[in-house]
XYZ file of C-alpha atoms in Angstrom:
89
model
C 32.704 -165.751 -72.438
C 34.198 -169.498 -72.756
C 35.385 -168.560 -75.874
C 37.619 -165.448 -74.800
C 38.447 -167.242 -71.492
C 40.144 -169.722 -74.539
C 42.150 -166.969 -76.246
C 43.317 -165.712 -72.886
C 44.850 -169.265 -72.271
C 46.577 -169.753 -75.592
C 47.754 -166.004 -75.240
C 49.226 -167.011 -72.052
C 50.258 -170.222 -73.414
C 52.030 -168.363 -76.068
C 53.697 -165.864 -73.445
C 54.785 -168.689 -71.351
C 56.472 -170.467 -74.732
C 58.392 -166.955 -75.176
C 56.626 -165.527 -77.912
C 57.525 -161.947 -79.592
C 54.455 -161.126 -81.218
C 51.107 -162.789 -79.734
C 49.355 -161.635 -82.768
C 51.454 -163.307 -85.174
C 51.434 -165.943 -83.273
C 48.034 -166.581 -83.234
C 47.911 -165.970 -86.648
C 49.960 -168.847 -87.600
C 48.771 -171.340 -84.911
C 45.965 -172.918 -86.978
C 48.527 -173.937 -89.434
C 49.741 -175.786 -86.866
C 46.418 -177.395 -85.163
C 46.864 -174.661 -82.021
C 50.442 -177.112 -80.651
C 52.575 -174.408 -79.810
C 55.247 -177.050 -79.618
C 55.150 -177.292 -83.441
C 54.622 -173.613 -84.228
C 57.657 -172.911 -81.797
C 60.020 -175.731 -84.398
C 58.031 -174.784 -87.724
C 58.886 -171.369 -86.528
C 61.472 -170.262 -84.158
C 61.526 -166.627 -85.302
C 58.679 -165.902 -83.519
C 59.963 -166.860 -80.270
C 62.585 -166.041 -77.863
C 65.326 -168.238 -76.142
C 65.113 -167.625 -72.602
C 68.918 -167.550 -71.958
C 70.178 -165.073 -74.440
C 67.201 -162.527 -73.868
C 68.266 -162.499 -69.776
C 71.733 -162.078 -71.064
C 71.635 -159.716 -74.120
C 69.933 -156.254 -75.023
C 67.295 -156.579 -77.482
C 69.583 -155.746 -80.919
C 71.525 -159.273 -79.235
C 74.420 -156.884 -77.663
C 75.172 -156.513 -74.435
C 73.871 -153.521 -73.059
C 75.695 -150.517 -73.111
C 74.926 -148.934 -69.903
C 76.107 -152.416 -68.229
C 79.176 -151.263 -65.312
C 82.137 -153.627 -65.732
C 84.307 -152.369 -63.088
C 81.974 -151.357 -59.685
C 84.759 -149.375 -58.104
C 85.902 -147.669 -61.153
C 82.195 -146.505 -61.599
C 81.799 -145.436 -58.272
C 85.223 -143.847 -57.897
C 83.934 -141.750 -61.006
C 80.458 -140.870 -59.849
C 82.154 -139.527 -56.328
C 84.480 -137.396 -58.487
C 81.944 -135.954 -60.516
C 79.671 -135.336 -57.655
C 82.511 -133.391 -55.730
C 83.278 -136.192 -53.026
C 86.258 -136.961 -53.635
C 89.489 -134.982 -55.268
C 90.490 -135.293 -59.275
C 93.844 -136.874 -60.774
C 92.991 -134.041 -63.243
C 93.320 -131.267 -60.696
């Protein structure tokens, strides 16, 4: 029981750090004496920044369905939903 309460806490540990894969992870921490600090610098592949995964899809490109333009959108949805009249017609 103590001993999977300890791989809970390094998997959270690991989470926490912005991991990608916990199983790799773990995999690769006891080349590094279980410091997630030095597995993170040894190797930053496995993890995440913070900043550009809040900011970016996962490919690193913004996300397509992302509005730029709030009234243009909705001025589009109410013609398409019949609300309001078409340049087109």
């Amino acid at each position: 029981m103590k001993a999977q309460a300890a791989d809970e806490r390094v998997e959270f540990q690991l989470k926490l750090a912005g991991v990608r894969n916990v199983k790799a992870a773990k995999a690769l921490l006891g080349d590094h004496d279980g410091d997630i600090a030095a597995l993170k610098k040894a190797e930053p592949w496995l993890f995440t920044n913070a900043k550009s995964a809040a900011t970016t899809g996962t490919t690193g490109l913004e996300p397509a369905g992302v509005a730029k333009d709030k009234d243009a959108t909705m001025k589009r949805w109410r013609r398409l939903a019949g609300l309001d009249e078409s340049d087109d017609e």
